[in-house]
């Protein structure tokens, strides 16, 4: 007959306290094999193996709730799966910690007289950066094989040698980083952004990589608030620019029309202003087809299209107030999906106000997309992003 162990003996063998074993019992992770006549907990060798798994999983960061779920589902017996699951979660935590650490450093470097508004600012920067990064990595994942997005944007600008370029809200500056050695000779680039943004990182990147720039290319950064009139007085004093860029500012600037108006005053007669936003997305077309195919009312998508169309028309009218000619530039892209679940998650994210409704018929949508993927090998969405090139004549 197998000799049973007391909780004290178990604790000693596993290197934990008796209090921990009692806690694991209370949480439903480790139940005694039996009880002695004096009502003491007793455990067998199998229980010791479970305890060792608990200790190991806890040591590498699993919560007690996660350990309990793993034990119940049997996942903890699959060491490779357990480690892969935890690695993914720890990578996510590491990513978040890096963002917070970086935001705090930027805030501390910017000023000595701090208040609680600065703490709120840190949260804002972290959320904005994380949201941008998530969109970027999502795009990289599903557009692999396509030409780099910022290379496409760069080429669409057709910058000529010796041009003066003003980049409003340059941020991390992928437009320049991803085309570093392709910038035309003699180009003079001036970027504007605020401290506490990813432009701080670009400020370090420039001197570290200056030697690899093409002949006579210069890039300078100015840390000023574009919503401050004094900033525009400073920009006006620098003369005219051949190309003025204001990309991905729509959600960051309170008054985008003020940016358009100011930009019109510093663009040269033969130059142009490049702005993006107010896209009527092709996502709507694909998602409407899917929703109608599973027999669900897709009128909310028609409403979204109507709102996007109205915003686009307002954008055009706004730009035509300050420029004689406004040209639409559509940059095409193809998103490739091989997992039906990822497409449905994209739908939930795109129609956030309809997420609960989408969940109700999620199974039907998953089946629809699985059939498409099985038939064609993937689900490809041909999309396009709207850019506007504005000219004075």
Short mmCIF file of C-alpha atoms in Angstrom, two decimals:
data_model
loop_
_atom_site.label_atom_id
_atom_site.label_comp_id
_atom_site.label_asym_id
_atom_site.label_seq_id
_atom_site.Cartn_x
_atom_site.Cartn_y
_atom_site.Cartn_z
CA UNK A 1 0.00 0.00 0.00
CA UNK A 2 1.39 3.43 -1.04
CA UNK A 3 2.47 5.57 1.89
CA UNK A 4 0.60 8.86 2.02
CA UNK A 5 2.28 12.17 2.77
CA UNK A 6 1.15 14.87 5.14
CA UNK A 7 0.90 18.47 3.94
CA UNK A 8 4.17 19.18 5.79
CA UNK A 9 5.98 16.42 3.93
CA UNK A 10 4.51 17.53 0.62
CA UNK A 11 5.54 21.13 1.30
CA UNK A 12 9.10 20.07 2.05
CA UNK A 13 9.41 17.93 -1.09
CA UNK A 14 8.02 20.68 -3.35
CA UNK A 15 9.81 23.55 -1.61
CA UNK A 16 6.70 25.47 -0.65
CA UNK A 17 4.98 26.37 2.61
CA UNK A 18 2.09 24.47 4.18
CA UNK A 19 0.11 27.71 3.91
CA UNK A 20 0.56 27.56 0.12
CA UNK A 21 -0.81 24.01 0.02
CA UNK A 22 -3.85 25.08 2.03
CA UNK A 23 -4.37 27.96 -0.41
CA UNK A 24 -4.17 25.61 -3.40
CA UNK A 25 -6.79 23.42 -1.72
CA UNK A 26 -9.09 26.42 -1.18
CA UNK A 27 -8.65 27.50 -4.82
CA UNK A 28 -9.47 24.01 -6.09
CA UNK A 29 -6.03 23.35 -7.53
CA UNK A 30 -4.86 20.56 -5.24
CA UNK A 31 -7.27 18.42 -3.24
CA UNK A 32 -6.04 15.93 -0.60
CA UNK A 33 -6.05 12.28 -1.66
CA UNK A 34 -7.73 11.43 1.66
CA UNK A 35 -7.90 12.53 5.29
CA UNK A 36 -6.38 10.82 8.38
CA UNK A 37 -8.43 9.85 11.42
CA UNK A 38 -7.41 13.16 12.97
CA UNK A 39 -8.74 14.95 9.84
CA UNK A 40 -5.27 15.84 8.54
CA UNK A 41 -4.76 16.18 4.81
CA UNK A 42 -2.92 13.28 3.17
CA UNK A 43 -1.47 13.15 -0.33
CA UNK A 44 -0.10 10.50 -2.69
CA UNK A 45 2.66 10.61 -5.38
CA UNK A 46 0.20 11.78 -8.06
CA UNK A 47 -0.76 14.74 -5.89
CA UNK A 48 2.93 15.62 -5.52
CA UNK A 49 3.28 15.69 -9.31
CA UNK A 50 0.32 18.06 -9.54
CA UNK A 51 1.87 20.29 -6.86
CA UNK A 52 5.16 20.38 -8.75
CA UNK A 53 3.28 21.47 -11.88
CA UNK A 54 1.53 24.20 -9.90
CA UNK A 55 4.84 25.46 -8.50
CA UNK A 56 6.48 25.41 -11.94
CA UNK A 57 3.61 27.24 -13.67
CA UNK A 58 3.39 29.81 -10.88
CA UNK A 59 7.14 30.42 -11.05
CA UNK A 60 6.98 31.35 -14.73
CA UNK A 61 4.09 33.75 -14.23
CA UNK A 62 0.79 31.87 -14.43
CA UNK A 63 -1.92 33.16 -12.10
CA UNK A 64 -3.67 30.69 -9.79
CA UNK A 65 -6.84 31.05 -11.87
CA UNK A 66 -4.92 30.23 -15.06
CA UNK A 67 -3.26 27.25 -13.38
CA UNK A 68 -6.64 25.96 -12.20
CA UNK A 69 -8.07 26.27 -15.72
CA UNK A 70 -5.04 24.48 -17.19
CA UNK A 71 -5.31 21.64 -14.70
CA UNK A 72 -9.02 21.22 -15.37
CA UNK A 73 -8.57 21.17 -19.15
CA UNK A 74 -5.47 19.03 -19.04
CA UNK A 75 -3.33 21.70 -20.73
CA UNK A 76 -0.79 21.70 -17.93
CA UNK A 77 0.25 18.16 -18.88
CA UNK A 78 1.32 19.49 -22.27
CA UNK A 79 4.47 21.35 -21.27
CA UNK A 80 5.10 22.82 -24.74
CA UNK A 81 1.58 24.26 -25.02
CA UNK A 82 1.68 25.64 -21.47
CA UNK A 83 4.98 27.40 -22.13
CA UNK A 84 3.82 28.79 -25.47
CA UNK A 85 0.66 30.18 -23.88
CA UNK A 86 2.60 31.81 -21.08
CA UNK A 87 5.31 33.15 -23.40
CA UNK A 88 2.69 34.94 -25.46
CA UNK A 89 1.14 36.49 -22.35
CA UNK A 90 4.51 37.55 -20.96
CA UNK A 91 5.48 39.10 -24.31
CA UNK A 92 2.29 41.14 -24.18
CA UNK A 93 3.06 42.26 -20.62
CA UNK A 94 6.65 43.08 -21.61
CA UNK A 95 5.38 45.15 -24.54
CA UNK A 96 3.04 47.09 -22.29
CA UNK A 97 5.75 47.68 -19.67
CA UNK A 98 8.15 48.94 -22.35
CA UNK A 99 5.53 51.41 -23.56
CA UNK A 100 4.86 52.70 -20.04
CA UNK A 101 8.60 52.89 -19.24
CA UNK A 102 9.28 54.84 -22.41
CA UNK A 103 6.38 57.24 -21.80
CA UNK A 104 7.55 57.93 -18.24
CA UNK A 105 11.12 58.58 -19.42
CA UNK A 106 9.88 61.00 -22.07
CA UNK A 107 7.77 62.85 -19.52
CA UNK A 108 10.62 63.10 -17.01
CA UNK A 109 13.01 64.33 -19.68
CA UNK A 110 10.57 67.00 -20.83
CA UNK A 111 10.05 68.88 -17.57
CA UNK A 112 10.90 68.96 -13.88
CA UNK A 113 7.71 70.55 -12.55
CA UNK A 114 5.30 67.62 -12.84
CA UNK A 115 1.63 67.37 -11.87
CA UNK A 116 -1.19 64.83 -12.22
CA UNK A 117 -1.99 66.09 -15.72
CA UNK A 118 1.40 64.69 -16.75
CA UNK A 119 0.38 61.28 -15.41
CA UNK A 120 -2.79 61.49 -17.51
CA UNK A 121 -0.58 62.44 -20.44
CA UNK A 122 1.50 59.30 -19.96
CA UNK A 123 -1.63 57.17 -20.18
CA UNK A 124 -2.68 59.02 -23.32
CA UNK A 125 0.70 58.50 -25.00
CA UNK A 126 0.77 54.81 -24.10
CA UNK A 127 -2.74 54.21 -25.43
CA UNK A 128 -2.09 56.16 -28.63
CA UNK A 129 1.23 54.45 -29.31
CA UNK A 130 -0.17 51.03 -28.55
CA UNK A 131 -3.17 51.57 -30.80
CA UNK A 132 -0.93 52.74 -33.64
CA UNK A 133 1.45 49.81 -33.16
CA UNK A 134 -1.40 47.30 -33.08
CA UNK A 135 -2.73 48.65 -36.38
CA UNK A 136 0.77 48.60 -37.84
CA UNK A 137 1.55 45.02 -36.80
CA UNK A 138 -1.89 43.86 -37.91
CA UNK A 139 -1.21 45.36 -41.33
CA UNK A 140 2.28 43.82 -41.52
CA UNK A 141 0.89 40.40 -40.64
CA UNK A 142 -1.86 40.41 -43.23
CA UNK A 143 -0.16 42.30 -46.06
CA UNK A 144 3.09 40.31 -46.07
CA UNK A 145 4.35 40.00 -49.62
CA UNK A 146 3.01 43.44 -50.46
CA UNK A 147 5.35 46.38 -50.92
CA UNK A 148 6.07 48.19 -47.63
CA UNK A 149 3.27 50.66 -46.95
CA UNK A 150 5.52 53.62 -46.23
CA UNK A 151 7.52 52.93 -49.36
CA UNK A 152 4.27 53.22 -51.31
CA UNK A 153 3.40 56.51 -49.65
CA UNK A 154 6.92 57.85 -50.21
CA UNK A 155 6.87 56.97 -53.89
CA UNK A 156 3.44 58.55 -54.35
CA UNK A 157 4.90 61.89 -53.19
CA UNK A 158 7.37 61.94 -56.11
CA UNK A 159 9.77 64.23 -54.26
CA UNK A 160 12.30 65.86 -56.61
CA UNK A 161 15.99 66.51 -55.94
CA UNK A 162 16.64 69.66 -53.97
CA UNK A 163 13.08 69.91 -52.61
CA UNK A 164 12.17 71.55 -49.33
CA UNK A 165 9.80 69.29 -47.39
CA UNK A 166 7.76 70.12 -44.29
CA UNK A 167 6.47 67.10 -42.34
CA UNK A 168 3.72 68.05 -39.88
CA UNK A 169 3.38 65.58 -37.00
CA UNK A 170 6.23 63.38 -38.21
CA UNK A 171 6.11 61.01 -35.19
CA UNK A 172 8.19 57.85 -35.58
CA UNK A 173 8.81 58.94 -39.17
CA UNK A 174 8.47 55.64 -41.00
CA UNK A 175 8.02 57.76 -44.13
CA UNK A 176 11.71 58.67 -43.86
CA UNK A 177 13.15 55.72 -41.97
CA UNK A 178 11.77 53.18 -44.44
CA UNK A 179 13.11 55.17 -47.41
CA UNK A 180 16.27 56.51 -45.84
CA UNK A 181 18.68 55.83 -48.70
CA UNK A 182 16.08 56.66 -51.37
CA UNK A 183 15.51 60.29 -50.35
CA UNK A 184 16.44 62.40 -53.41
CA UNK A 185 19.76 64.25 -53.30
CA UNK A 186 19.71 67.70 -51.81
CA UNK A 187 16.32 67.26 -50.10
CA UNK A 188 15.87 69.41 -46.99
CA UNK A 189 13.32 67.95 -44.58
CA UNK A 190 11.96 69.73 -41.51
CA UNK A 191 9.74 67.74 -39.20
CA UNK A 192 7.45 69.14 -36.50
CA UNK A 193 6.05 67.27 -33.51
CA UNK A 194 5.87 67.54 -29.72
CA UNK A 195 8.11 66.07 -27.05
CA UNK A 196 6.60 62.96 -25.55
CA UNK A 197 5.74 61.55 -28.97
CA UNK A 198 7.68 59.00 -31.02
CA UNK A 199 9.47 61.94 -32.59
CA UNK A 200 11.80 61.80 -29.57
CA UNK A 201 13.01 58.45 -30.86
CA UNK A 202 13.42 59.84 -34.38
CA UNK A 203 15.52 62.67 -32.94
CA UNK A 204 18.01 60.02 -31.76
CA UNK A 205 17.79 58.06 -35.01
CA UNK A 206 18.82 61.00 -37.23
CA UNK A 207 22.38 61.62 -35.93
CA UNK A 208 23.01 57.87 -35.53
CA UNK A 209 22.22 57.28 -39.22
CA UNK A 210 23.16 60.62 -40.76
CA UNK A 211 26.19 59.21 -42.58
CA UNK A 212 24.02 56.87 -44.66
CA UNK A 213 21.80 59.63 -46.05
CA UNK A 214 22.16 60.42 -49.77
CA UNK A 215 24.31 63.38 -50.81
CA UNK A 216 23.37 66.75 -49.32
CA UNK A 217 20.17 65.48 -47.66
CA UNK A 218 19.37 67.05 -44.29
CA UNK A 219 16.66 66.27 -41.75
CA UNK A 220 15.89 68.57 -38.83
CA UNK A 221 13.30 68.28 -36.08
CA UNK A 222 11.45 71.07 -34.33
CA UNK A 223 9.54 70.26 -31.14
CA UNK A 224 6.57 72.61 -31.26
CA UNK A 225 2.80 72.29 -30.89
CA UNK A 226 1.10 72.56 -34.30
CA UNK A 227 -2.08 73.81 -32.62
CA UNK A 228 -0.20 76.83 -31.24
CA UNK A 229 -0.27 79.94 -33.44
CA UNK A 230 3.28 80.81 -32.36
CA UNK A 231 4.46 77.60 -34.01
CA UNK A 232 3.00 78.72 -37.33
CA UNK A 233 4.57 82.14 -37.00
CA UNK A 234 7.87 80.31 -36.74
CA UNK A 235 7.09 78.09 -39.75
CA UNK A 236 5.92 81.07 -41.84
CA UNK A 237 9.24 82.79 -41.18
CA UNK A 238 11.18 79.89 -42.72
CA UNK A 239 9.83 80.48 -46.22
CA UNK A 240 7.99 78.24 -48.65
CA UNK A 241 8.10 74.47 -49.05
CA UNK A 242 7.80 72.36 -52.19
CA UNK A 243 6.01 69.56 -50.36
CA UNK A 244 4.05 69.78 -47.11
CA UNK A 245 2.99 66.48 -45.55
CA UNK A 246 0.31 65.99 -42.89
CA UNK A 247 -0.34 62.26 -42.67
CA UNK A 248 -2.35 60.45 -39.99
CA UNK A 249 -3.18 63.67 -38.11
CA UNK A 250 -6.95 63.40 -38.43
CA UNK A 251 -7.46 61.76 -35.03
CA UNK A 252 -4.66 63.69 -33.31
CA UNK A 253 -5.53 67.31 -34.17
CA UNK A 254 -8.65 69.04 -32.86
CA UNK A 255 -8.96 71.42 -35.81
CA UNK A 256 -7.70 69.80 -38.99
CA UNK A 257 -8.95 72.72 -41.08
CA UNK A 258 -6.55 75.06 -39.28
CA UNK A 259 -3.68 72.79 -40.38
CA UNK A 260 -4.94 72.88 -43.98
CA UNK A 261 -5.24 76.67 -43.90
CA UNK A 262 -1.75 77.13 -42.47
CA UNK A 263 -0.27 74.61 -44.90
CA UNK A 264 -1.72 76.55 -47.85
CA UNK A 265 0.24 79.61 -46.75
CA UNK A 266 3.63 77.87 -46.77
CA UNK A 267 3.32 75.70 -49.92
CA UNK A 268 5.12 77.13 -52.94
CA UNK A 269 3.17 77.99 -56.11
CA UNK A 270 4.49 74.87 -57.86
CA UNK A 271 4.38 72.66 -54.78
CA UNK A 272 1.61 70.70 -53.09
CA UNK A 273 0.17 69.66 -49.76
CA UNK A 274 -0.40 65.95 -48.99
CA UNK A 275 -3.13 65.04 -46.50
CA UNK A 276 -4.90 61.76 -45.77
CA UNK A 277 -8.20 60.88 -44.18
CA UNK A 278 -11.93 60.68 -44.95
CA UNK A 279 -11.68 57.28 -46.61
CA UNK A 280 -14.80 55.40 -47.72
CA UNK A 281 -13.36 52.01 -46.86
CA UNK A 282 -13.68 48.93 -49.07
CA UNK A 283 -13.88 46.88 -45.88
CA UNK A 284 -17.56 47.80 -45.89
CA UNK A 285 -18.16 46.05 -49.21
CA UNK A 286 -16.64 42.73 -48.13
CA UNK A 287 -18.23 42.74 -44.70
CA UNK A 288 -21.65 43.67 -46.08
CA UNK A 289 -21.48 40.73 -48.50
CA UNK A 290 -20.61 38.41 -45.61
CA UNK A 291 -23.38 39.65 -43.32
CA UNK A 292 -26.01 39.49 -46.04
CA UNK A 293 -24.80 35.98 -47.00
CA UNK A 294 -25.60 34.70 -43.50
CA UNK A 295 -29.07 36.27 -43.62
CA UNK A 296 -28.54 39.23 -41.27
CA UNK A 297 -29.60 42.87 -41.71
CA UNK A 298 -26.57 44.86 -42.91
CA UNK A 299 -28.18 48.31 -42.77
CA UNK A 300 -25.67 49.46 -40.13
CA UNK A 301 -22.95 49.13 -42.77
CA UNK A 302 -24.94 51.33 -45.17
CA UNK A 303 -25.12 53.89 -42.36
CA UNK A 304 -21.34 53.70 -41.89
CA UNK A 305 -20.78 54.17 -45.62
CA UNK A 306 -23.11 57.19 -45.61
CA UNK A 307 -21.21 58.78 -42.71
CA UNK A 308 -17.85 58.13 -44.35
CA UNK A 309 -19.11 59.57 -47.64
CA UNK A 310 -20.40 62.69 -45.90
CA UNK A 311 -17.04 63.17 -44.14
CA UNK A 312 -15.18 62.73 -47.42
CA UNK A 313 -17.34 65.37 -49.10
CA UNK A 314 -16.75 67.73 -46.17
CA UNK A 315 -12.99 67.14 -46.51
CA UNK A 316 -13.06 67.96 -50.19
CA UNK A 317 -15.05 71.16 -49.60
CA UNK A 318 -12.65 72.18 -46.82
CA UNK A 319 -9.54 71.65 -48.94
CA UNK A 320 -11.06 73.46 -51.92
CA UNK A 321 -11.45 76.56 -49.71
CA UNK A 322 -7.66 76.88 -49.59
CA UNK A 323 -6.42 75.18 -52.75
CA UNK A 324 -7.31 75.62 -56.43
CA UNK A 325 -6.99 71.92 -57.22
CA UNK A 326 -7.49 68.82 -55.07
CA UNK A 327 -6.53 65.43 -56.49
CA UNK A 328 -7.45 62.06 -55.00
CA UNK A 329 -4.67 59.50 -54.69
CA UNK A 330 -5.78 55.97 -53.79
CA UNK A 331 -3.01 53.64 -52.64
CA UNK A 332 -4.22 50.04 -53.08
CA UNK A 333 -3.37 47.21 -50.72
CA UNK A 334 -4.40 43.58 -50.33
CA UNK A 335 -5.01 41.98 -46.94
CA UNK A 336 -4.59 38.20 -46.81
CA UNK A 337 -6.41 36.05 -44.23
CA UNK A 338 -6.14 32.30 -43.69
CA UNK A 339 -7.94 32.22 -40.33
CA UNK A 340 -11.69 32.89 -40.25
CA UNK A 341 -11.52 33.99 -36.62
CA UNK A 342 -9.14 36.84 -37.44
CA UNK A 343 -11.54 38.20 -40.06
CA UNK A 344 -14.44 38.20 -37.61
CA UNK A 345 -12.25 39.94 -35.00
CA UNK A 346 -11.43 42.57 -37.63
CA UNK A 347 -15.16 43.08 -38.17
CA UNK A 348 -15.74 43.55 -34.44
CA UNK A 349 -12.92 46.09 -34.28
CA UNK A 350 -14.12 47.98 -37.36
CA UNK A 351 -17.74 48.13 -36.21
CA UNK A 352 -17.15 48.58 -32.49
CA UNK A 353 -20.66 49.86 -31.84
CA UNK A 354 -22.06 46.66 -33.40
CA UNK A 355 -19.75 44.18 -31.66
CA UNK A 356 -22.48 42.61 -29.51
CA UNK A 357 -24.67 42.11 -32.56
CA UNK A 358 -21.82 40.52 -34.51
CA UNK A 359 -21.18 38.12 -31.62
CA UNK A 360 -24.76 36.86 -31.91
CA UNK A 361 -24.19 35.55 -35.43
CA UNK A 362 -20.46 34.93 -35.11
CA UNK A 363 -20.76 31.18 -35.75
CA UNK A 364 -22.45 31.81 -39.10
CA UNK A 365 -19.79 34.31 -40.11
CA UNK A 366 -17.00 31.93 -39.10
CA UNK A 367 -18.57 29.23 -41.26
CA UNK A 368 -18.91 31.68 -44.18
CA UNK A 369 -15.26 32.75 -44.05
CA UNK A 370 -14.00 29.18 -43.49
CA UNK A 371 -15.77 28.10 -46.68
CA UNK A 372 -14.19 31.00 -48.57
CA UNK A 373 -10.72 30.16 -47.27
CA UNK A 374 -11.14 26.45 -47.98
CA UNK A 375 -12.23 27.21 -51.53
CA UNK A 376 -9.60 29.83 -52.44
CA UNK A 377 -6.79 29.04 -49.99
CA UNK A 378 -7.21 32.47 -48.38
CA UNK A 379 -9.61 35.36 -48.02
CA UNK A 380 -8.16 38.37 -49.82
CA UNK A 381 -9.50 41.88 -49.27
CA UNK A 382 -8.46 44.44 -51.85
CA UNK A 383 -8.51 47.79 -50.07
CA UNK A 384 -7.24 51.30 -50.68
CA UNK A 385 -6.31 54.30 -48.56
CA UNK A 386 -7.31 57.83 -49.48
CA UNK A 387 -4.66 60.54 -49.82
CA UNK A 388 -5.23 64.05 -51.10
CA UNK A 389 -2.71 66.15 -53.02
CA UNK A 390 -3.65 69.83 -52.92
CA UNK A 391 -2.27 72.39 -55.38
CA UNK A 392 -2.42 76.19 -55.55
CA UNK A 393 -2.92 76.14 -59.31
#
